[in-house]
Each structure stands twice: as structure tokens, then as C-alpha cells.
Amino acid sequence: MIVNSKQTNATIIFLLICLSINCQDKNHLIKPGQIWPDTEGKHINAHGGGIIYYNDTYYWFGEYRLPRLEKDKSHYGVSCYSSKDLLNWKNEGLALKVINDSASILKPGCVIERPKVIYNKKTGKFVMWFHHELKGQGYKAALTGVAVSDNITGPYKYIRSIRPNAGVWPLNFPEEYKNATVKENDLRNGSDEWKIAVREGLFVRRDFEAGQMARDMTLFIDKNGKAYHVHASEENMTLHFSELTDDYLDFTGKYIRVLPGESNEAPALFFSGGRYFMFTSGTTGWKPNAARLSVAKKIFGEWKSVGNPCRGTEDENKITFGSQSTQILTVNGKKNAFIYMGDRWTPDNLADSRHIWLPVEWEKGNPVIRWYPNWNLSKLK
Ligand code: GAL
């Protein structure tokens, strides 16, 4: 075949056009705070979320937030996206949907936040837990909901929502706290006496019969396969770490209080180099505040707060680069590589909230985060 130079030029131009279209379509960098287009070009609508790695694929579950103009609230639930490279995400639709039945507590209008999914090797099922609030009741109910599926992308079957650990004391709750008689109404909210009483279990006693409050939550699987439900409890003053049953669908009743009275939420845990690390935020609602890092040698051990893990300017550190933690992702196939995942909330248009992903770096054995306007995974060792 004789190929003339005109044909060659045309072929080269054609190839260049294809290449540039391909480049435009694909994400090559993580760009914290910017619109993150999925494979259809739409901003990823999975907030307060978490990622699990299964069958060579990452699955990202998060709050599907109704876009401002969306009237049909029954579209609300937990969204799921899949990706091979952590950059380009395909929308897999809603993994859990609100239930269009006014008798259901999962009906449209209820609140579903911070969903997390884990895989149970023994049962072969995927288990989703999420913070659940009842329609029209603000954040009063403080429930945790559970759903299950045979397929990772769903549909997840809703089981129930509960207040965990009704009728059981935390493992690290001294005898004298159990017997204390001071009540909420005896004290001025926020006073020094109130703070001491909260640390000494005021709300644990108050909620003993009905079950402990569960708001911001995450899940964590330990090396031995035991799973833990970690949530903000006691009016968001104290975190509870609760062991789940072997099928991950219920609580065993074994739980501990962590950092009592220190007002932590948005917990995100990971394990590295023989230690457990936890990022949390303070409690300022949708407004970002300074992140806190805590460390422990055992999951049910002594958790110690070691300060702010942000390494930016003073202003950036005060607001965690404008974000609130949701998960620390362990990157598969890399040694000791983790990604901080946070949300930059837009309260009046939550669907537009931005994803703040930053590489976890290390300083004197502890994880720290710095701002990068864009970065790729080669940053991770
Ligand atoms: C935050 C919490 C979010 C959401 C928000 C509502 O503190 O982390 O998940 O619940 O409050 O104000």
C-alpha cells in the first residue's frame, strides 16, 4: 500500500484529536475542593462517605444529596460509585433507597448520613451502617441503621435502626459512675460541674435503658476480622467504640467510651505500624473546625489525643483546609499508603459539597496532612 504524506498527516491529526478527547474525559489528578466529574461528567454525589476495596475495584458509598431543584425526595438514599484507579468513578446508582411508605421510618424526608459498607467474609454479605434520623425530628433520634446485600452495589435491604447497647455499661465505666445520682436538670448546661458530670457518665446513665445515642459514625475492621461501630454518642460529647457481632449485623454489647467529654465527631480510623490512628473533628455542624488526631495501641485500649494533624498555615489548620474527615482510605497495592478523605460542606446545596482528598504523610511516626491543589497517586509511597 502506498501512503502519501497527506494521508499520514490526516491520520496523525485524527489520532491527536482522539487523544485529546480521551484526556479531557478522564481525570488524571485528584483536585481537592473542585468539582469531581464522574464518568458521565457529573459531580460525584457521595458525601460523608467511605470506600471499600473488593475484587480489584474500589466502591465509594456516600450520602446522595438531593440537588437543589430535585423535588422527588424518594430519590434520596446512599449512592455507590466504582473505580479501578481512584480517579475515575462510575455511578452505580442508589445502593440503598428511602422507602416510599409512610409507615416506614426510612421514608422520604428522614436523614441518612455517613453510610459505610463492610464485607463479611464469613457470611459473604455486604453490610451497610448509617446514621439515621427520623423525619421532622432534627437530630433527636440519634439512631444507627443497618442494611445488607449479597451484591456490593446493592440493592441493600434495610433491616432496622437502633440505639446501641441498651441496658449495658461500657467496659471502661467505673463502678462509682454507675451509682452516681446527679441528673441533667441539677446542672447548668455547659458549666464546669456539668462538664465533669458528662465526663463521669451523666448521659450514659440517662440513656442506659433506651440505648446510647449514635450520630456521626464509621466502621472499622480489625486484623482478626472483628468489626467495630464507632460513633459520636452522649450528645456528641463522647465517642463510643462498639463491637459488632460476627455477622456484623448487631452489637455484642461490648463497648468503650473514648475521649470522654471531648466533643469529637466525624471519626475516621486506620491501622499502621502496630498502632491505631483516628482523625476526628470538633462539633461545629457543617462549619469546618480543627482536626484532631488520636492514637492507641489497642482498639479497646487507651486513646490519646496528640493534637492537630494539619500542616498548613494557621488559618488552614484551624479549619482542616476547609474540610471535615469522613474516612482514611488504605490504598491497595501500596505499602503503608493512606488517603485522607474529607467533606467541604455546602449546607444550602449539599449535593455541591466538595471532596477534600489529601495524601497522608508521616512526621515523627504520626500521620499529617498538607494541602495540595492537585496531586496524583505517585505521591503515596
Ligand atoms: C456535622 C456532622 C455532619 C452533619 C452535620 C449537620 O457535625 O458531622 O455529618 O450531621 O453536622 O449539622
Short mmCIF file of C-alpha atoms and ligand atoms in Angstrom, two decimals:
data_model
loop_
_atom_site.label_atom_id
_atom_site.label_comp_id
_atom_site.label_asym_id
_atom_site.label_seq_id
_atom_site.Cartn_x
_atom_site.Cartn_y
_atom_site.Cartn_z
CA MET A 1 0.00 0.00 0.00
CA ILE A 2 1.29 3.44 -0.87
CA VAL A 3 0.67 6.01 1.86
CA ASN A 4 1.09 9.62 0.86
CA SER A 5 2.12 12.39 3.26
CA LYS A 6 -1.37 13.97 3.19
CA GLN A 7 -2.87 10.72 4.47
CA THR A 8 -0.18 10.44 7.14
CA ASN A 9 -0.87 13.98 8.36
CA ALA A 10 -4.60 13.35 8.45
CA THR A 11 -4.05 10.17 10.47
CA ILE A 12 -1.81 11.98 12.94
CA ILE A 13 -4.33 14.81 13.36
CA PHE A 14 -7.12 12.27 13.83
CA LEU A 15 -5.11 10.43 16.49
CA LEU A 16 -4.27 13.68 18.28
CA ILE A 17 -7.95 14.65 18.37
CA CYS A 18 -8.88 11.21 19.80
CA LEU A 19 -6.13 11.52 22.38
CA SER A 20 -7.22 14.99 23.48
CA ILE A 21 -10.89 13.94 23.75
CA ASN A 22 -9.77 10.99 25.83
CA CYS A 23 -7.62 13.26 28.02
CA GLN A 24 -10.49 15.67 28.62
CA ASP A 25 -12.81 12.86 29.63
CA LYS A 26 -10.53 11.22 32.12
CA ASN A 27 -9.40 12.51 35.49
CA HIS A 28 -5.64 12.33 35.90
CA LEU A 29 -5.29 14.21 39.15
CA ILE A 30 -7.05 14.49 42.47
CA LYS A 31 -8.16 18.13 42.77
CA PRO A 32 -9.40 18.77 46.31
CA GLY A 33 -12.23 21.28 46.51
CA GLN A 34 -13.07 21.25 42.81
CA ILE A 35 -15.97 19.63 41.00
CA TRP A 36 -15.07 15.95 40.67
CA PRO A 37 -16.71 14.66 37.47
CA ASP A 38 -17.82 11.01 37.37
CA THR A 39 -17.62 9.08 34.09
CA GLU A 40 -20.78 10.92 32.92
CA GLY A 41 -19.29 14.30 33.77
CA LYS A 42 -21.46 14.89 36.88
CA HIS A 43 -20.02 15.89 40.27
CA ILE A 44 -19.72 12.81 42.48
CA ASN A 45 -22.73 12.80 44.78
CA ALA A 46 -21.43 10.61 47.64
CA HIS A 47 -20.87 12.69 50.75
CA GLY A 48 -19.79 11.76 54.27
CA GLY A 49 -18.80 8.55 52.58
CA GLY A 50 -16.49 5.62 52.74
CA ILE A 51 -14.70 3.37 50.29
CA ILE A 52 -14.15 -0.37 50.30
CA TYR A 53 -11.90 -2.37 48.02
CA TYR A 54 -13.38 -5.57 46.66
CA ASN A 55 -12.49 -7.73 43.64
CA ASP A 56 -9.84 -5.33 42.32
CA THR A 57 -12.27 -2.43 42.42
CA TYR A 58 -12.90 0.45 44.79
CA TYR A 59 -16.52 1.16 45.76
CA TRP A 60 -17.39 4.55 47.17
CA PHE A 61 -20.61 4.82 49.21
CA GLY A 62 -21.93 8.15 50.40
CA GLU A 63 -24.92 10.35 51.11
CA TYR A 64 -26.82 11.04 47.91
CA ARG A 65 -27.82 14.65 48.45
CA LEU A 66 -30.80 15.93 46.51
CA PRO A 67 -29.73 18.55 44.02
CA ARG A 68 -31.43 21.87 44.81
CA LEU A 69 -34.09 21.52 42.13
CA GLU A 70 -34.88 17.88 42.74
CA LYS A 71 -38.42 17.71 44.09
CA ASP A 72 -38.86 13.96 44.41
CA LYS A 73 -37.36 13.22 47.80
CA SER A 74 -37.80 9.48 47.29
CA HIS A 75 -34.66 9.56 45.18
CA TYR A 76 -32.73 10.04 48.38
CA GLY A 77 -30.51 7.37 49.91
CA VAL A 78 -26.99 6.03 49.68
CA SER A 79 -25.15 6.32 46.39
CA CYS A 80 -22.47 3.99 45.11
CA TYR A 81 -19.66 4.61 42.62
CA SER A 82 -16.99 2.20 41.37
CA SER A 83 -13.45 2.80 40.18
CA LYS A 84 -10.27 0.90 39.37
CA ASP A 85 -7.91 3.85 39.78
CA LEU A 86 -9.49 6.07 42.49
CA LEU A 87 -9.71 8.90 39.95
CA ASN A 88 -12.44 7.90 37.53
CA TRP A 89 -15.71 6.85 39.11
CA LYS A 90 -18.74 5.23 37.51
CA ASN A 91 -22.12 5.94 39.07
CA GLU A 92 -23.65 2.60 40.14
CA GLY A 93 -26.88 4.25 41.28
CA LEU A 94 -28.51 4.20 44.71
CA ALA A 95 -27.38 1.23 46.79
CA LEU A 96 -29.97 1.97 49.49
CA LYS A 97 -33.11 3.96 48.84
CA VAL A 98 -35.56 5.58 51.21
CA ILE A 99 -38.76 3.53 51.43
CA ASN A 100 -41.85 5.06 49.83
CA ASP A 101 -44.21 4.06 52.61
CA SER A 102 -45.39 6.48 55.26
CA ALA A 103 -45.32 3.66 57.85
CA SER A 104 -41.58 3.15 57.37
CA ILE A 105 -39.08 5.07 59.49
CA LEU A 106 -36.84 5.15 56.41
CA LYS A 107 -39.42 7.15 54.46
CA PRO A 108 -38.51 10.15 52.28
CA GLY A 109 -37.59 13.11 54.45
CA CYS A 110 -35.64 11.11 57.03
CA VAL A 111 -31.91 11.79 57.38
CA ILE A 112 -29.31 9.27 56.22
CA GLU A 113 -25.72 10.30 56.89
CA ARG A 114 -22.17 8.95 56.79
CA PRO A 115 -23.00 5.48 55.36
CA LYS A 116 -20.22 2.89 55.47
CA VAL A 117 -20.11 -0.60 53.94
CA ILE A 118 -18.02 -3.58 55.05
CA TYR A 119 -17.72 -7.08 53.68
CA ASN A 120 -18.28 -10.04 55.95
CA LYS A 121 -16.03 -12.92 54.87
CA LYS A 122 -17.95 -15.48 56.94
CA THR A 123 -21.42 -14.73 55.57
CA GLY A 124 -20.34 -13.45 52.14
CA LYS A 125 -22.64 -10.43 52.64
CA PHE A 126 -22.07 -6.70 52.41
CA VAL A 127 -23.22 -4.81 55.47
CA MET A 128 -24.07 -1.11 55.49
CA TRP A 129 -24.47 1.02 58.63
CA PHE A 130 -25.51 4.66 58.59
CA HIS A 131 -26.53 7.49 60.89
CA HIS A 132 -30.33 7.67 60.76
CA GLU A 133 -32.57 10.50 61.97
CA LEU A 134 -36.36 10.43 61.79
CA LYS A 135 -38.39 12.69 59.54
CA GLY A 136 -39.23 16.03 61.11
CA GLN A 137 -37.28 15.36 64.31
CA GLY A 138 -33.99 17.08 63.57
CA TYR A 139 -31.11 15.16 65.12
CA LYS A 140 -33.06 13.98 68.17
CA ALA A 141 -33.43 10.26 67.46
CA ALA A 142 -29.66 9.58 67.13
CA LEU A 143 -30.11 6.11 65.65
CA THR A 144 -27.87 3.86 63.65
CA GLY A 145 -29.39 1.93 60.75
CA VAL A 146 -28.25 -1.33 59.18
CA ALA A 147 -28.87 -2.83 55.76
CA VAL A 148 -27.49 -5.88 53.98
CA SER A 149 -26.89 -7.09 50.43
CA ASP A 150 -25.48 -10.07 48.53
CA ASN A 151 -24.12 -7.71 45.87
CA ILE A 152 -21.72 -4.96 46.64
CA THR A 153 -23.57 -2.32 44.63
CA GLY A 154 -26.92 -3.31 46.18
CA PRO A 155 -29.82 -3.07 46.41
CA TYR A 156 -29.30 -3.14 50.19
CA LYS A 157 -32.17 -4.48 52.24
CA TYR A 158 -32.93 -2.27 55.22
CA ILE A 159 -33.08 -4.25 58.46
CA ARG A 160 -33.65 -1.77 61.30
CA SER A 161 -32.40 1.28 63.16
CA ILE A 162 -31.46 1.25 66.84
CA ARG A 163 -29.86 2.98 69.76
CA PRO A 164 -26.92 0.68 70.54
CA ASN A 165 -26.07 -1.06 73.80
CA ALA A 166 -29.34 -0.66 75.71
CA GLY A 167 -29.03 -2.00 79.25
CA VAL A 168 -25.25 -2.50 79.21
CA TRP A 169 -22.47 -0.43 80.72
CA PRO A 170 -19.31 0.46 78.81
CA LEU A 171 -16.36 -1.83 79.67
CA ASN A 172 -14.36 1.14 80.93
CA PHE A 173 -17.07 2.59 83.17
CA PRO A 174 -16.08 2.67 86.85
CA GLU A 175 -18.48 1.37 89.48
CA GLU A 176 -18.87 4.81 91.08
CA TYR A 177 -20.10 6.28 87.76
CA LYS A 178 -22.82 3.64 87.60
CA ASN A 179 -24.05 4.56 91.04
CA ALA A 180 -23.82 8.36 90.73
CA THR A 181 -27.14 10.12 91.18
CA VAL A 182 -26.53 13.55 89.63
CA LYS A 183 -29.12 14.35 86.89
CA GLU A 184 -29.10 16.63 83.83
CA ASN A 185 -31.58 19.06 85.40
CA ASP A 186 -29.40 19.54 88.51
CA LEU A 187 -26.74 21.34 86.47
CA ARG A 188 -26.41 24.34 84.19
CA ASN A 189 -25.68 23.12 80.66
CA GLY A 190 -22.04 23.86 79.81
CA SER A 191 -20.99 24.77 83.39
CA ASP A 192 -17.82 23.26 84.87
CA GLU A 193 -19.86 20.92 87.07
CA TRP A 194 -21.86 19.83 84.02
CA LYS A 195 -18.65 19.07 82.09
CA ILE A 196 -17.33 16.94 84.94
CA ALA A 197 -20.67 15.14 85.24
CA VAL A 198 -20.67 14.46 81.47
CA ARG A 199 -17.15 13.02 81.69
CA GLU A 200 -18.34 10.90 84.57
CA GLY A 201 -21.15 9.39 82.55
CA LEU A 202 -24.22 11.63 83.03
CA PHE A 203 -25.61 10.77 79.58
CA VAL A 204 -24.56 7.11 79.66
CA ARG A 205 -26.73 6.72 82.76
CA ARG A 206 -29.56 8.78 81.25
CA ASP A 207 -29.62 6.58 78.12
CA PHE A 208 -28.87 3.27 79.82
CA GLU A 209 -32.36 1.79 79.33
CA ALA A 210 -33.19 3.22 75.89
CA GLY A 211 -29.74 2.68 74.37
CA GLN A 212 -26.87 5.05 73.72
CA MET A 213 -27.08 7.87 71.17
CA ALA A 214 -25.39 7.23 67.79
CA ARG A 215 -24.73 10.13 65.44
CA ASP A 216 -21.59 10.62 63.25
CA MET A 217 -20.27 7.14 62.64
CA THR A 218 -17.75 4.93 60.93
CA LEU A 219 -16.91 1.22 60.79
CA PHE A 220 -13.55 -0.39 61.35
CA ILE A 221 -12.44 -4.00 60.81
CA ASP A 222 -9.54 -5.13 62.97
CA LYS A 223 -6.83 -7.59 61.85
CA ASN A 224 -8.70 -10.51 63.45
CA GLY A 225 -11.85 -9.75 61.43
CA LYS A 226 -13.76 -8.23 64.37
CA ALA A 227 -15.70 -5.15 63.31
CA TYR A 228 -16.39 -2.05 65.35
CA HIS A 229 -19.07 0.60 65.06
CA VAL A 230 -17.56 3.92 66.15
CA HIS A 231 -19.97 6.77 66.77
CA ALA A 232 -20.46 10.12 68.44
CA SER A 233 -22.62 9.49 71.49
CA GLU A 234 -23.67 11.24 74.73
CA GLU A 235 -24.96 14.41 72.97
CA ASN A 236 -21.81 14.33 70.78
CA MET A 237 -19.61 14.72 73.86
CA THR A 238 -18.01 11.25 73.83
CA LEU A 239 -17.20 8.63 71.20
CA HIS A 240 -18.33 5.05 71.69
CA PHE A 241 -16.49 2.11 70.14
CA SER A 242 -18.87 -0.85 69.96
CA GLU A 243 -18.02 -4.36 68.90
CA LEU A 244 -20.29 -5.88 66.24
CA THR A 245 -21.46 -9.49 66.20
CA ASP A 246 -19.69 -11.96 63.89
CA ASP A 247 -22.21 -11.31 61.09
CA TYR A 248 -21.71 -7.52 61.56
CA LEU A 249 -25.49 -7.04 61.78
CA ASP A 250 -25.80 -6.30 65.50
CA PHE A 251 -23.94 -5.15 68.62
CA THR A 252 -22.37 -7.66 71.04
CA GLY A 253 -22.83 -5.29 73.98
CA LYS A 254 -19.08 -4.84 74.42
CA TYR A 255 -18.21 -1.18 74.11
CA ILE A 256 -15.92 1.50 75.47
CA ARG A 257 -16.09 5.26 75.87
CA VAL A 258 -13.29 7.12 74.10
CA LEU A 259 -12.08 10.64 74.91
CA PRO A 260 -14.99 11.32 77.31
CA GLY A 261 -16.34 14.84 77.27
CA GLU A 262 -14.01 15.98 74.46
CA SER A 263 -16.69 16.57 71.79
CA ASN A 264 -15.30 14.58 68.87
CA GLU A 265 -17.22 13.65 65.75
CA ALA A 266 -16.57 12.62 62.12
CA PRO A 267 -14.39 9.67 63.25
CA ALA A 268 -12.05 8.07 60.67
CA LEU A 269 -9.81 5.20 61.78
CA PHE A 270 -6.89 3.32 60.32
CA PHE A 271 -4.13 0.97 61.41
CA SER A 272 -0.46 1.35 60.57
CA GLY A 273 2.83 0.14 62.04
CA GLY A 274 1.25 -1.54 65.05
CA ARG A 275 -0.84 1.46 66.07
CA TYR A 276 -4.41 2.60 65.59
CA PHE A 277 -4.95 6.17 64.45
CA MET A 278 -8.12 8.21 64.44
CA PHE A 279 -8.89 11.55 62.80
CA THR A 280 -11.88 13.40 64.23
CA SER A 281 -13.34 16.89 64.10
CA GLY A 282 -14.81 19.11 66.77
CA THR A 283 -18.56 19.70 66.82
CA THR A 284 -19.43 22.82 64.81
CA GLY A 285 -22.06 21.34 62.49
CA TRP A 286 -21.42 21.96 58.78
CA LYS A 287 -18.71 24.53 59.54
CA PRO A 288 -15.19 23.10 59.44
CA ASN A 289 -13.00 23.20 62.54
CA ALA A 290 -9.56 21.94 63.55
CA ALA A 291 -8.98 18.22 63.06
CA ARG A 292 -7.69 16.12 65.95
CA LEU A 293 -5.51 13.04 65.79
CA SER A 294 -5.69 10.32 68.43
CA VAL A 295 -3.58 7.19 68.81
CA ALA A 296 -3.94 3.83 70.59
CA LYS A 297 -2.05 0.55 70.79
CA LYS A 298 -5.23 -1.49 71.03
CA ILE A 299 -8.64 -0.77 69.58
CA PHE A 300 -10.17 -1.10 73.08
CA GLY A 301 -7.08 0.48 74.62
CA GLU A 302 -6.25 3.90 75.96
CA TRP A 303 -6.82 6.50 73.22
CA LYS A 304 -4.58 9.51 73.49
CA SER A 305 -5.12 12.80 71.73
CA VAL A 306 -1.92 14.02 70.05
CA GLY A 307 -3.02 17.32 68.50
CA ASN A 308 -3.84 18.69 65.09
CA PRO A 309 -2.53 16.63 62.14
CA CYS A 310 -2.76 19.54 59.66
CA ARG A 311 0.48 21.10 58.41
CA GLY A 312 -0.67 24.27 56.69
CA THR A 313 -0.93 27.92 57.64
CA GLU A 314 -2.51 28.73 60.99
CA ASP A 315 -5.77 29.63 59.24
CA GLU A 316 -5.76 26.42 57.20
CA ASN A 317 -5.08 24.30 60.29
CA LYS A 318 -7.97 25.90 62.17
CA ILE A 319 -10.42 24.56 59.59
CA THR A 320 -8.63 21.43 58.30
CA PHE A 321 -8.17 23.04 54.88
CA GLY A 322 -11.92 23.68 54.85
CA SER A 323 -12.98 20.07 55.47
CA GLN A 324 -14.30 17.52 57.94
CA SER A 325 -12.97 13.95 58.00
CA THR A 326 -15.01 11.03 56.73
CA GLN A 327 -12.50 8.22 56.13
CA ILE A 328 -8.82 7.43 55.95
CA LEU A 329 -8.57 5.14 52.95
CA THR A 330 -5.97 2.38 52.90
CA VAL A 331 -4.75 2.27 49.29
CA ASN A 332 -4.47 -1.23 47.95
CA GLY A 333 -1.20 -2.49 46.49
CA LYS A 334 0.95 0.21 48.07
CA LYS A 335 2.91 -0.16 51.25
CA ASN A 336 1.54 1.97 54.01
CA ALA A 337 -0.34 4.35 51.71
CA PHE A 338 -3.36 6.24 53.01
CA ILE A 339 -5.63 9.00 51.76
CA TYR A 340 -7.41 11.48 54.00
CA MET A 341 -10.99 11.86 52.73
CA GLY A 342 -12.97 14.83 53.98
CA ASP A 343 -16.05 16.86 53.07
CA ARG A 344 -16.24 20.58 52.46
CA TRP A 345 -19.92 21.02 53.16
CA THR A 346 -22.17 23.49 51.35
CA PRO A 347 -25.16 23.47 53.73
CA ASP A 348 -27.58 25.24 51.38
CA ASN A 349 -26.72 22.94 48.48
CA LEU A 350 -25.28 19.76 49.98
CA ALA A 351 -25.08 18.00 46.60
CA ASP A 352 -22.44 20.55 45.63
CA SER A 353 -20.27 19.82 48.73
CA ARG A 354 -16.71 19.20 47.64
CA HIS A 355 -14.44 16.23 48.30
CA ILE A 356 -11.17 17.06 50.00
CA TRP A 357 -8.75 14.19 49.46
CA LEU A 358 -5.17 14.64 50.62
CA PRO A 359 -2.24 12.22 50.83
CA VAL A 360 -1.37 11.09 54.35
CA GLU A 361 2.27 11.91 55.07
CA TRP A 362 4.31 10.99 58.12
CA GLU A 363 6.12 13.08 60.68
CA LYS A 364 7.88 11.51 63.67
CA GLY A 365 5.78 8.38 63.27
CA ASN A 366 2.43 10.19 63.16
CA PRO A 367 0.24 10.91 60.14
CA VAL A 368 -0.06 14.52 58.95
CA ILE A 369 -1.80 16.20 56.02
CA ARG A 370 -0.75 19.10 53.82
CA TRP A 371 -2.68 20.97 51.15
CA TYR A 372 -2.04 20.08 47.51
CA PRO A 373 -4.25 21.84 44.93
CA ASN A 374 -3.78 18.79 42.73
CA TRP A 375 -1.84 15.57 43.10
CA ASN A 376 -1.64 12.03 41.83
CA LEU A 377 -1.23 8.68 43.49
CA SER A 378 2.52 8.57 42.86
CA LYS A 379 2.69 10.89 45.89
CA LEU A 380 1.88 7.86 48.02
CA LYS A 381 4.80 5.58 48.79
C1 GAL B 1 -21.93 17.68 61.40
C2 GAL B 1 -21.84 16.22 61.05
C3 GAL B 1 -22.49 16.03 59.70
C4 GAL B 1 -23.93 16.53 59.81
C5 GAL B 1 -23.94 17.99 60.28
C6 GAL B 1 -25.35 18.52 60.49
O1 GAL B 1 -21.38 17.92 62.66
O2 GAL B 1 -20.51 15.80 61.02
O3 GAL B 1 -22.43 14.68 59.32
O4 GAL B 1 -24.63 15.73 60.72
O5 GAL B 1 -23.24 18.10 61.50
O6 GAL B 1 -25.33 19.78 61.07
#
